[in-house]
Amino acid sequence: MCAKTGLRNFVLVIRHVKMENAQEYCSQLHQLKAAIDEKRLELSNRYGSSSIKTTLDRTYLWQPVNNYCSLACKQHLEEFFTQNTGKFWEDGILKLPERCSSDNEEDNSIDETQDTAECLVPCTKRRRRSTVCGSARVSSTPTRQRICSADRAKLIDKALTKMIALTLLPISTVSNPGFIQFMNVIEPTYKVPSAPTMTVRINMAFEEIKKAVLSKLAKVDHVALSTDCWTSRAQHSYITVSVYFIDETWTPQNYVLETQEMEECHTAQHLSSKLQFIIREWNLIGKVTAIVTDNASNILAALRLMNNIIEETEDVTCSAHSLQLSIYKGLQIDDINCIINKASKIVAHFKHSTVATNALQRAQEQIQSEKKKLIQSCRTRWNSTYFMLERLIQNRIPVETVLSNRTVTSSAVAQKLEVSEYDWILMENLIKVLKLLQMAITFLCSDTMSPTSITRPIIRTVLDNHIQINEDDDNIIHQLKETVVSDLTDRFRLNWDESESPNITINQLASFLYPRSKDLLAEPVAVRSKIRSIIAEKIHHEETQHEEAENTQINCLDFLFQTNSNVNNPQTQLSHYLAEPQISHNMDPYEWWKNHEKRYPSIAKLAKTYLAIPASSAGSERVFSTAGNIVTAKRSSSDPDLFADSDRFEYSETKIQIWIRIIRIIQGFELQ
């Protein structure tokens, strides 16, 4: 029958209908319905309406089209498909299942809520009723599996590569039977790659991203680096290097460049050689303004050996690490150290006793307190001491309840862990001081919004407004503040002897170029003048080296009116910049420079150089926080070469971190 052929052809066409063409095919569907109506009327008049209706219904010509068109009239076909994306649409293509509706004669109508696509496909064969059990049915049509196309397989490969990197999974995951079974359910015809194949793909992905990063680095004139070292459980030493710069849109960028093993002793000479090798590998010769490190003497000596490669070799130590050292010195006061040890013993008791831990949870429930576990301090991280004391104070009532319960805690143990009321008060006072310092360190450790320019303003504000010594301070707290203030003042050279010429640091120069601190309120008046004169010299030197012809020409009108066209000479720019109001801390300094770059081109170029220097080396240190998860106890015997060459592609915080940071920070920068 012609109508049957037309419907079949229509179904074949509509299987690959683009969503934007749905209205057109909806119109064709109505035309097809009209043709079937006309044919049905003709046959009914000739042979009788009853037999013809049954015949048409059995061949699924009239009933499916009628229902389908009715649905289209009520909801509009394109809207129906859009609202049922999961059923019909995949990547903008209409996909209809390759199976027919049942030809049960009792189904005189089709439910409009069922899978409408089933009603469109005509039966090529009449299914017979099974004689087994009278009403059972057996389908002779084999189940077809969707073939995984080459494009889809490539998409899955790419997603699998990202998943392994982003979730810190080993490459051997692809060989895991559970994962293979999972993929067989998700995409039965997809061939899961082997571990060696996956390694090759991740290596290729890394090389592609490395080229992209090199391309971005080639566009900038100056960069800053940060570096840190770490030792694994297997006593293998590693060094990592991160790069920081401000791009053409005044957006701060940072990437992890390298994580390599340090087989040699960490001498100044070896560290210097390793850093120079990395700088050459990434084509950064002549571009490195400064390298931010911790306060270790060997790395500081290494930087002094590189004075022909980097511009600034002094006063570029990690400000967060310097602040931590000052705090740690204050915590070594005998009375404070005693209370910290006592708190640590209490936490250790609950950590080592499941009975005490369960009792603590019950005590928290009784007072309707949030169930928070106690935190143990770590000797290498002072902020863990702050978090330990804070959590202990939050759980004071539950802890005291458990320690006083003789069915849970023996008298001998309770006596050893006894905390007096004065001790609790001292903990609370310690937390008040440490909380302010913790907030300062947290801000200094930010990768994108913490340039070295904010270091001195923050330290000065903390000393003057937050941990100043008060008359009503407890003797121990007074001693803590005095120790921290004195050490910070010396480390950051906040005091200046007027009899001596001020030694201007890179932090001070950057502060002047930072719109939030350009007035240099944290500096003495004489120091401010010295900073401005140094900036003026640097701008003049930069202009002398990169002087452009158009900036020195005087056009005709300027000559007639005796006006120099070069109104934006360095001295004029500096005068106008000084007259600019200092912006508030709620305004974006990078956005400010983006809007004022054309007005102060010489100063902006210098600002882009110094504001790229981070306040801390936390970016490099974070690499090893994840590296500790990579080289776990089970993996600690791994060959360092594997970690440097293979595992760096397995995990996010090694070389593959470049790829991840591009995905997270530079949105839309994807692999092709």
PDB file of C-alpha atoms in Angstrom, residues 211-480:
ATOM      1  CA  LYS A 211      52.574  23.938  23.807  1.00  0.00           C
ATOM      2  CA  ALA A 212      49.589  26.084  24.735  1.00  0.00           C
ATOM      3  CA  VAL A 213      51.254  27.239  27.962  1.00  0.00           C
ATOM      4  CA  LEU A 214      54.504  27.980  26.128  1.00  0.00           C
ATOM      5  CA  SER A 215      52.492  30.029  23.659  1.00  0.00           C
ATOM      6  CA  LYS A 216      50.975  32.091  26.481  1.00  0.00           C
ATOM      7  CA  LEU A 217      54.350  32.557  28.164  1.00  0.00           C
ATOM      8  CA  ALA A 218      55.813  33.787  24.881  1.00  0.00           C
ATOM      9  CA  LYS A 219      53.349  36.687  24.897  1.00  0.00           C
ATOM     10  CA  VAL A 220      54.447  38.110  28.263  1.00  0.00           C
ATOM     11  CA  ASP A 221      57.606  40.085  28.998  1.00  0.00           C
ATOM     12  CA  HIS A 222      58.013  39.253  32.679  1.00  0.00           C
ATOM     13  CA  VAL A 223      57.071  36.351  34.943  1.00  0.00           C
ATOM     14  CA  ALA A 224      57.631  35.361  38.557  1.00  0.00           C
ATOM     15  CA  LEU A 225      58.359  31.873  39.850  1.00  0.00           C
ATOM     16  CA  SER A 226      57.824  30.080  43.135  1.00  0.00           C
ATOM     17  CA  THR A 227      59.520  26.887  44.226  1.00  0.00           C
ATOM     18  CA  ASP A 228      59.409  24.383  47.055  1.00  0.00           C
ATOM     19  CA  CYS A 229      60.928  21.004  47.909  1.00  0.00           C
ATOM     20  CA  TRP A 230      59.413  17.903  49.460  1.00  0.00           C
ATOM     21  CA  THR A 231      60.502  14.433  50.587  1.00  0.00           C
ATOM     22  CA  SER A 232      58.273  11.367  50.125  1.00  0.00           C
ATOM     23  CA  ARG A 233      57.846   8.476  52.544  1.00  0.00           C
ATOM     24  CA  ALA A 234      60.458   6.552  50.599  1.00  0.00           C
ATOM     25  CA  GLN A 235      62.916   9.422  51.241  1.00  0.00           C
ATOM     26  CA  HIS A 236      62.924  10.596  47.626  1.00  0.00           C
ATOM     27  CA  SER A 237      63.265  14.368  47.263  1.00  0.00           C
ATOM     28  CA  TYR A 238      61.308  16.409  44.729  1.00  0.00           C
ATOM     29  CA  ILE A 239      61.305  20.034  43.628  1.00  0.00           C
ATOM     30  CA  THR A 240      58.421  21.869  42.004  1.00  0.00           C
ATOM     31  CA  VAL A 241      58.319  25.194  40.174  1.00  0.00           C
ATOM     32  CA  SER A 242      55.245  27.331  39.453  1.00  0.00           C
ATOM     33  CA  VAL A 243      54.998  30.367  37.187  1.00  0.00           C
ATOM     34  CA  TYR A 244      52.954  33.545  37.707  1.00  0.00           C
ATOM     35  CA  PHE A 245      52.192  36.355  35.279  1.00  0.00           C
ATOM     36  CA  ILE A 246      49.527  38.865  34.287  1.00  0.00           C
ATOM     37  CA  ASP A 247      48.167  38.411  30.777  1.00  0.00           C
ATOM     38  CA  GLU A 248      47.123  41.026  28.235  1.00  0.00           C
ATOM     39  CA  THR A 249      43.660  41.333  29.837  1.00  0.00           C
ATOM     40  CA  TRP A 250      45.164  42.021  33.278  1.00  0.00           C
ATOM     41  CA  THR A 251      44.112  38.628  34.583  1.00  0.00           C
ATOM     42  CA  PRO A 252      46.543  36.921  37.011  1.00  0.00           C
ATOM     43  CA  GLN A 253      47.581  33.478  35.752  1.00  0.00           C
ATOM     44  CA  ASN A 254      49.621  30.706  37.329  1.00  0.00           C
ATOM     45  CA  TYR A 255      50.693  27.197  36.301  1.00  0.00           C
ATOM     46  CA  VAL A 256      52.769  24.391  37.758  1.00  0.00           C
ATOM     47  CA  LEU A 257      55.652  23.935  35.334  1.00  0.00           C
ATOM     48  CA  GLU A 258      57.742  21.104  36.734  1.00  0.00           C
ATOM     49  CA  THR A 259      57.883  18.473  39.465  1.00  0.00           C
ATOM     50  CA  GLN A 260      61.218  16.683  39.306  1.00  0.00           C
ATOM     51  CA  GLU A 261      63.289  14.477  41.566  1.00  0.00           C
ATOM     52  CA  MET A 262      66.291  16.021  43.314  1.00  0.00           C
ATOM     53  CA  GLU A 263      68.813  13.199  43.427  1.00  0.00           C
ATOM     54  CA  GLU A 264      71.628  15.488  44.530  1.00  0.00           C
ATOM     55  CA  CYS A 265      72.068  17.057  47.932  1.00  0.00           C
ATOM     56  CA  HIS A 266      70.069  20.233  48.393  1.00  0.00           C
ATOM     57  CA  THR A 267      73.091  22.480  48.154  1.00  0.00           C
ATOM     58  CA  ALA A 268      72.885  25.996  46.765  1.00  0.00           C
ATOM     59  CA  GLN A 269      74.799  24.951  43.656  1.00  0.00           C
ATOM     60  CA  HIS A 270      72.533  21.985  42.875  1.00  0.00           C
ATOM     61  CA  LEU A 271      69.344  23.958  43.498  1.00  0.00           C
ATOM     62  CA  SER A 272      70.605  26.777  41.300  1.00  0.00           C
ATOM     63  CA  SER A 273      71.434  24.356  38.472  1.00  0.00           C
ATOM     64  CA  LYS A 274      68.019  22.717  38.659  1.00  0.00           C
ATOM     65  CA  LEU A 275      66.187  26.052  38.585  1.00  0.00           C
ATOM     66  CA  GLN A 276      68.253  27.301  35.651  1.00  0.00           C
ATOM     67  CA  PHE A 277      67.504  24.107  33.726  1.00  0.00           C
ATOM     68  CA  ILE A 278      63.749  24.565  34.245  1.00  0.00           C
ATOM     69  CA  ILE A 279      63.934  28.233  33.241  1.00  0.00           C
ATOM     70  CA  ARG A 280      65.684  27.315  29.992  1.00  0.00           C
ATOM     71  CA  GLU A 281      63.275  24.457  29.255  1.00  0.00           C
ATOM     72  CA  TRP A 282      60.306  26.834  29.415  1.00  0.00           C
ATOM     73  CA  ASN A 283      62.008  29.618  27.421  1.00  0.00           C
ATOM     74  CA  LEU A 284      61.987  32.044  30.348  1.00  0.00           C
ATOM     75  CA  ILE A 285      65.538  33.368  30.057  1.00  0.00           C
ATOM     76  CA  GLY A 286      65.442  37.142  30.568  1.00  0.00           C
ATOM     77  CA  LYS A 287      61.821  37.105  31.752  1.00  0.00           C
ATOM     78  CA  VAL A 288      62.092  36.036  35.411  1.00  0.00           C
ATOM     79  CA  THR A 289      61.641  39.007  37.730  1.00  0.00           C
ATOM     80  CA  ALA A 290      61.804  37.102  41.023  1.00  0.00           C
ATOM     81  CA  ILE A 291      61.615  33.615  42.532  1.00  0.00           C
ATOM     82  CA  VAL A 292      59.593  33.268  45.730  1.00  0.00           C
ATOM     83  CA  THR A 293      60.922  30.668  48.179  1.00  0.00           C
ATOM     84  CA  ASP A 294      60.746  29.747  51.826  1.00  0.00           C
ATOM     85  CA  ASN A 295      63.330  31.036  54.299  1.00  0.00           C
ATOM     86  CA  ALA A 296      65.765  28.105  54.003  1.00  0.00           C
ATOM     87  CA  SER A 297      69.366  29.279  53.745  1.00  0.00           C
ATOM     88  CA  ASN A 298      70.271  26.898  50.904  1.00  0.00           C
ATOM     89  CA  ILE A 299      67.582  28.127  48.509  1.00  0.00           C
ATOM     90  CA  LEU A 300      68.336  31.771  49.347  1.00  0.00           C
ATOM     91  CA  ALA A 301      71.993  31.123  48.556  1.00  0.00           C
ATOM     92  CA  ALA A 302      70.943  29.434  45.299  1.00  0.00           C
ATOM     93  CA  LEU A 303      69.086  32.575  44.218  1.00  0.00           C
ATOM     94  CA  ARG A 304      72.152  34.705  44.842  1.00  0.00           C
ATOM     95  CA  LEU A 305      74.020  32.474  42.396  1.00  0.00           C
ATOM     96  CA  MET A 306      71.397  33.329  39.765  1.00  0.00           C
ATOM     97  CA  ASN A 307      71.742  37.102  39.839  1.00  0.00           C
ATOM     98  CA  ASN A 308      72.540  37.076  36.121  1.00  0.00           C
ATOM     99  CA  ILE A 309      69.232  35.320  35.352  1.00  0.00           C
ATOM    100  CA  ILE A 310      66.683  36.898  37.694  1.00  0.00           C
ATOM    101  CA  GLU A 311      66.244  40.587  38.444  1.00  0.00           C
ATOM    102  CA  GLU A 312      65.487  40.405  42.165  1.00  0.00           C
ATOM    103  CA  THR A 313      67.406  37.967  44.377  1.00  0.00           C
ATOM    104  CA  GLU A 314      66.738  39.577  47.764  1.00  0.00           C
ATOM    105  CA  ASP A 315      63.642  39.987  49.924  1.00  0.00           C
ATOM    106  CA  VAL A 316      61.417  37.685  47.910  1.00  0.00           C
ATOM    107  CA  THR A 317      60.862  35.082  50.599  1.00  0.00           C
ATOM    108  CA  CYS A 318      57.437  33.589  51.233  1.00  0.00           C
ATOM    109  CA  SER A 319      55.566  36.072  53.427  1.00  0.00           C
ATOM    110  CA  ALA A 320      53.230  33.386  54.759  1.00  0.00           C
ATOM    111  CA  HIS A 321      56.195  31.262  55.831  1.00  0.00           C
ATOM    112  CA  SER A 322      57.818  34.269  57.515  1.00  0.00           C
ATOM    113  CA  LEU A 323      54.609  34.990  59.399  1.00  0.00           C
ATOM    114  CA  GLN A 324      54.367  31.346  60.444  1.00  0.00           C
ATOM    115  CA  LEU A 325      57.910  31.410  61.824  1.00  0.00           C
ATOM    116  CA  SER A 326      57.067  34.422  63.968  1.00  0.00           C
ATOM    117  CA  ILE A 327      53.933  32.741  65.295  1.00  0.00           C
ATOM    118  CA  TYR A 328      55.795  29.509  65.954  1.00  0.00           C
ATOM    119  CA  LYS A 329      58.348  31.444  67.986  1.00  0.00           C
ATOM    120  CA  GLY A 330      55.550  32.851  70.135  1.00  0.00           C
ATOM    121  CA  LEU A 331      54.030  29.411  70.684  1.00  0.00           C
ATOM    122  CA  GLN A 332      57.347  28.189  72.116  1.00  0.00           C
ATOM    123  CA  ILE A 333      56.776  30.200  75.294  1.00  0.00           C
ATOM    124  CA  ASP A 334      56.833  27.665  78.136  1.00  0.00           C
ATOM    125  CA  ASP A 335      53.325  28.281  79.498  1.00  0.00           C
ATOM    126  CA  ILE A 336      51.795  28.275  76.018  1.00  0.00           C
ATOM    127  CA  ASN A 337      53.722  25.190  74.962  1.00  0.00           C
ATOM    128  CA  CYS A 338      52.495  23.440  78.120  1.00  0.00           C
ATOM    129  CA  ILE A 339      48.817  24.109  77.386  1.00  0.00           C
ATOM    130  CA  ILE A 340      49.279  23.018  73.757  1.00  0.00           C
ATOM    131  CA  ASN A 341      50.814  19.715  74.879  1.00  0.00           C
ATOM    132  CA  LYS A 342      47.959  19.172  77.319  1.00  0.00           C
ATOM    133  CA  ALA A 343      45.380  19.781  74.581  1.00  0.00           C
ATOM    134  CA  SER A 344      47.257  17.432  72.251  1.00  0.00           C
ATOM    135  CA  LYS A 345      47.156  14.634  74.848  1.00  0.00           C
ATOM    136  CA  ILE A 346      43.380  15.015  75.207  1.00  0.00           C
ATOM    137  CA  VAL A 347      42.907  14.757  71.451  1.00  0.00           C
ATOM    138  CA  ALA A 348      45.239  11.750  71.286  1.00  0.00           C
ATOM    139  CA  HIS A 349      43.185   9.994  73.976  1.00  0.00           C
ATOM    140  CA  PHE A 350      40.000  10.297  71.926  1.00  0.00           C
ATOM    141  CA  LYS A 351      41.806   9.389  68.704  1.00  0.00           C
ATOM    142  CA  HIS A 352      43.137   6.151  70.193  1.00  0.00           C
ATOM    143  CA  SER A 353      40.003   5.050  72.061  1.00  0.00           C
ATOM    144  CA  THR A 354      36.868   4.036  70.184  1.00  0.00           C
ATOM    145  CA  VAL A 355      35.006   3.873  73.511  1.00  0.00           C
ATOM    146  CA  ALA A 356      35.883   7.490  74.282  1.00  0.00           C
ATOM    147  CA  THR A 357      35.048   8.566  70.719  1.00  0.00           C
ATOM    148  CA  ASN A 358      31.611   6.928  70.851  1.00  0.00           C
ATOM    149  CA  ALA A 359      30.976   8.463  74.264  1.00  0.00           C
ATOM    150  CA  LEU A 360      31.940  11.873  72.863  1.00  0.00           C
ATOM    151  CA  GLN A 361      29.399  11.492  70.056  1.00  0.00           C
ATOM    152  CA  ARG A 362      26.677  10.566  72.547  1.00  0.00           C
ATOM    153  CA  ALA A 363      27.575  13.570  74.693  1.00  0.00           C
ATOM    154  CA  GLN A 364      27.327  15.810  71.624  1.00  0.00           C
ATOM    155  CA  GLU A 365      23.881  14.391  70.880  1.00  0.00           C
ATOM    156  CA  GLN A 366      22.695  15.038  74.425  1.00  0.00           C
ATOM    157  CA  ILE A 367      23.397  18.765  74.177  1.00  0.00           C
ATOM    158  CA  GLN A 368      22.259  18.823  70.535  1.00  0.00           C
ATOM    159  CA  SER A 369      25.702  19.896  69.379  1.00  0.00           C
ATOM    160  CA  GLU A 370      27.066  19.301  65.908  1.00  0.00           C
ATOM    161  CA  LYS A 371      29.150  16.137  65.721  1.00  0.00           C
ATOM    162  CA  LYS A 372      32.653  17.418  65.068  1.00  0.00           C
ATOM    163  CA  LYS A 373      35.724  15.263  65.506  1.00  0.00           C
ATOM    164  CA  LEU A 374      38.697  16.558  67.441  1.00  0.00           C
ATOM    165  CA  ILE A 375      41.732  17.688  65.436  1.00  0.00           C
ATOM    166  CA  GLN A 376      45.308  16.744  66.253  1.00  0.00           C
ATOM    167  CA  SER A 377      48.085  19.285  65.805  1.00  0.00           C
ATOM    168  CA  CYS A 378      51.108  18.812  63.562  1.00  0.00           C
ATOM    169  CA  ARG A 379      54.522  20.125  64.566  1.00  0.00           C
ATOM    170  CA  THR A 380      55.323  21.349  61.054  1.00  0.00           C
ATOM    171  CA  ARG A 381      52.110  23.364  60.709  1.00  0.00           C
ATOM    172  CA  TRP A 382      51.330  25.947  63.360  1.00  0.00           C
ATOM    173  CA  ASN A 383      47.787  26.494  62.056  1.00  0.00           C
ATOM    174  CA  SER A 384      46.969  22.907  63.010  1.00  0.00           C
ATOM    175  CA  THR A 385      47.561  24.045  66.614  1.00  0.00           C
ATOM    176  CA  TYR A 386      45.012  26.798  66.122  1.00  0.00           C
ATOM    177  CA  PHE A 387      42.461  24.378  64.645  1.00  0.00           C
ATOM    178  CA  MET A 388      43.095  21.879  67.453  1.00  0.00           C
ATOM    179  CA  LEU A 389      42.458  24.453  70.187  1.00  0.00           C
ATOM    180  CA  GLU A 390      39.428  25.875  68.384  1.00  0.00           C
ATOM    181  CA  ARG A 391      37.791  22.457  67.972  1.00  0.00           C
ATOM    182  CA  LEU A 392      38.582  21.534  71.577  1.00  0.00           C
ATOM    183  CA  ILE A 393      36.909  24.714  72.856  1.00  0.00           C
ATOM    184  CA  GLN A 394      33.854  23.990  70.691  1.00  0.00           C
ATOM    185  CA  ASN A 395      33.598  20.541  72.288  1.00  0.00           C
ATOM    186  CA  ARG A 396      34.476  21.569  75.834  1.00  0.00           C
ATOM    187  CA  ILE A 397      31.228  20.378  77.449  1.00  0.00           C
ATOM    188  CA  PRO A 398      31.143  16.967  75.683  1.00  0.00           C
ATOM    189  CA  VAL A 399      34.857  16.426  76.415  1.00  0.00           C
ATOM    190  CA  GLU A 400      34.464  17.242  80.103  1.00  0.00           C
ATOM    191  CA  THR A 401      31.406  14.985  80.247  1.00  0.00           C
ATOM    192  CA  VAL A 402      33.338  12.016  78.879  1.00  0.00           C
ATOM    193  CA  LEU A 403      36.417  12.617  81.039  1.00  0.00           C
ATOM    194  CA  SER A 404      34.266  12.791  84.179  1.00  0.00           C
ATOM    195  CA  ASN A 405      32.385   9.578  83.316  1.00  0.00           C
ATOM    196  CA  ARG A 406      34.141   6.781  85.239  1.00  0.00           C
ATOM    197  CA  THR A 407      32.491   4.085  83.126  1.00  0.00           C
ATOM    198  CA  VAL A 408      34.355   5.462  80.131  1.00  0.00           C
ATOM    199  CA  THR A 409      37.460   7.167  81.556  1.00  0.00           C
ATOM    200  CA  SER A 410      39.424   5.772  84.471  1.00  0.00           C
ATOM    201  CA  SER A 411      40.471   7.999  87.365  1.00  0.00           C
ATOM    202  CA  ALA A 412      44.146   7.714  86.453  1.00  0.00           C
ATOM    203  CA  VAL A 413      43.548   8.771  82.846  1.00  0.00           C
ATOM    204  CA  ALA A 414      41.173  11.556  83.861  1.00  0.00           C
ATOM    205  CA  GLN A 415      43.744  12.917  86.292  1.00  0.00           C
ATOM    206  CA  LYS A 416      46.418  13.022  83.577  1.00  0.00           C
ATOM    207  CA  LEU A 417      44.054  14.803  81.173  1.00  0.00           C
ATOM    208  CA  GLU A 418      42.572  17.214  83.690  1.00  0.00           C
ATOM    209  CA  VAL A 419      42.188  20.772  82.401  1.00  0.00           C
ATOM    210  CA  SER A 420      41.712  23.602  84.863  1.00  0.00           C
ATOM    211  CA  GLU A 421      39.378  26.535  84.356  1.00  0.00           C
ATOM    212  CA  TYR A 422      42.382  28.801  83.852  1.00  0.00           C
ATOM    213  CA  ASP A 423      43.650  26.505  81.092  1.00  0.00           C
ATOM    214  CA  TRP A 424      40.322  26.722  79.262  1.00  0.00           C
ATOM    215  CA  ILE A 425      40.371  30.526  79.519  1.00  0.00           C
ATOM    216  CA  LEU A 426      43.953  30.605  78.259  1.00  0.00           C
ATOM    217  CA  MET A 427      42.948  28.471  75.262  1.00  0.00           C
ATOM    218  CA  GLU A 428      40.144  30.895  74.427  1.00  0.00           C
ATOM    219  CA  ASN A 429      42.505  33.875  74.598  1.00  0.00           C
ATOM    220  CA  LEU A 430      45.056  32.082  72.459  1.00  0.00           C
ATOM    221  CA  ILE A 431      42.417  31.378  69.830  1.00  0.00           C
ATOM    222  CA  LYS A 432      41.491  35.065  69.620  1.00  0.00           C
ATOM    223  CA  VAL A 433      45.077  36.006  68.770  1.00  0.00           C
ATOM    224  CA  LEU A 434      45.778  33.057  66.488  1.00  0.00           C
ATOM    225  CA  LYS A 435      42.540  33.508  64.546  1.00  0.00           C
ATOM    226  CA  LEU A 436      43.598  36.957  63.318  1.00  0.00           C
ATOM    227  CA  LEU A 437      47.002  35.638  62.274  1.00  0.00           C
ATOM    228  CA  GLN A 438      45.398  32.663  60.538  1.00  0.00           C
ATOM    229  CA  MET A 439      43.174  34.997  58.514  1.00  0.00           C
ATOM    230  CA  ALA A 440      46.236  36.970  57.406  1.00  0.00           C
ATOM    231  CA  ILE A 441      48.085  33.825  56.326  1.00  0.00           C
ATOM    232  CA  THR A 442      45.041  32.495  54.461  1.00  0.00           C
ATOM    233  CA  PHE A 443      44.837  35.702  52.448  1.00  0.00           C
ATOM    234  CA  LEU A 444      48.570  35.746  51.740  1.00  0.00           C
ATOM    235  CA  CYS A 445      48.380  32.180  50.396  1.00  0.00           C
ATOM    236  CA  SER A 446      45.825  32.984  47.709  1.00  0.00           C
ATOM    237  CA  ASP A 447      47.220  32.371  44.218  1.00  0.00           C
ATOM    238  CA  THR A 448      45.290  34.980  42.246  1.00  0.00           C
ATOM    239  CA  MET A 449      44.490  37.864  44.608  1.00  0.00           C
ATOM    240  CA  SER A 450      47.608  38.019  46.807  1.00  0.00           C
ATOM    241  CA  PRO A 451      50.549  39.689  45.077  1.00  0.00           C
ATOM    242  CA  THR A 452      53.608  40.550  47.113  1.00  0.00           C
ATOM    243  CA  SER A 453      52.414  44.173  47.163  1.00  0.00           C
ATOM    244  CA  ILE A 454      49.903  43.419  49.933  1.00  0.00           C
ATOM    245  CA  THR A 455      52.447  41.888  52.318  1.00  0.00           C
ATOM    246  CA  ARG A 456      53.616  44.971  54.195  1.00  0.00           C
ATOM    247  CA  PRO A 457      50.178  46.664  54.386  1.00  0.00           C
ATOM    248  CA  ILE A 458      48.674  43.485  55.848  1.00  0.00           C
ATOM    249  CA  ILE A 459      51.475  42.934  58.371  1.00  0.00           C
ATOM    250  CA  ARG A 460      51.359  46.579  59.436  1.00  0.00           C
ATOM    251  CA  THR A 461      47.566  46.456  59.845  1.00  0.00           C
ATOM    252  CA  VAL A 462      47.755  43.247  61.894  1.00  0.00           C
ATOM    253  CA  LEU A 463      50.368  44.721  64.228  1.00  0.00           C
ATOM    254  CA  ASP A 464      48.722  48.116  64.675  1.00  0.00           C
ATOM    255  CA  ASN A 465      45.057  47.137  64.859  1.00  0.00           C
ATOM    256  CA  HIS A 466      44.674  43.493  65.826  1.00  0.00           C
ATOM    257  CA  ILE A 467      47.433  42.196  68.083  1.00  0.00           C
ATOM    258  CA  GLN A 468      48.470  45.379  69.805  1.00  0.00           C
ATOM    259  CA  ILE A 469      49.381  44.871  73.460  1.00  0.00           C
ATOM    260  CA  ASN A 470      46.630  45.884  75.910  1.00  0.00           C
ATOM    261  CA  GLU A 471      46.949  46.637  79.608  1.00  0.00           C
ATOM    262  CA  ASP A 472      44.304  44.080  80.560  1.00  0.00           C
ATOM    263  CA  ASP A 473      46.025  41.228  78.694  1.00  0.00           C
ATOM    264  CA  ASP A 474      46.973  38.151  80.669  1.00  0.00           C
ATOM    265  CA  ASN A 475      50.721  37.905  81.291  1.00  0.00           C
ATOM    266  CA  ILE A 476      51.030  34.905  78.974  1.00  0.00           C
ATOM    267  CA  ILE A 477      49.031  36.565  76.176  1.00  0.00           C
ATOM    268  CA  HIS A 478      51.052  39.756  76.693  1.00  0.00           C
ATOM    269  CA  GLN A 479      54.254  37.771  76.279  1.00  0.00           C
ATOM    270  CA  LEU A 480      52.892  36.047  73.143  1.00  0.00           C
TER     271      LEU A 480
END
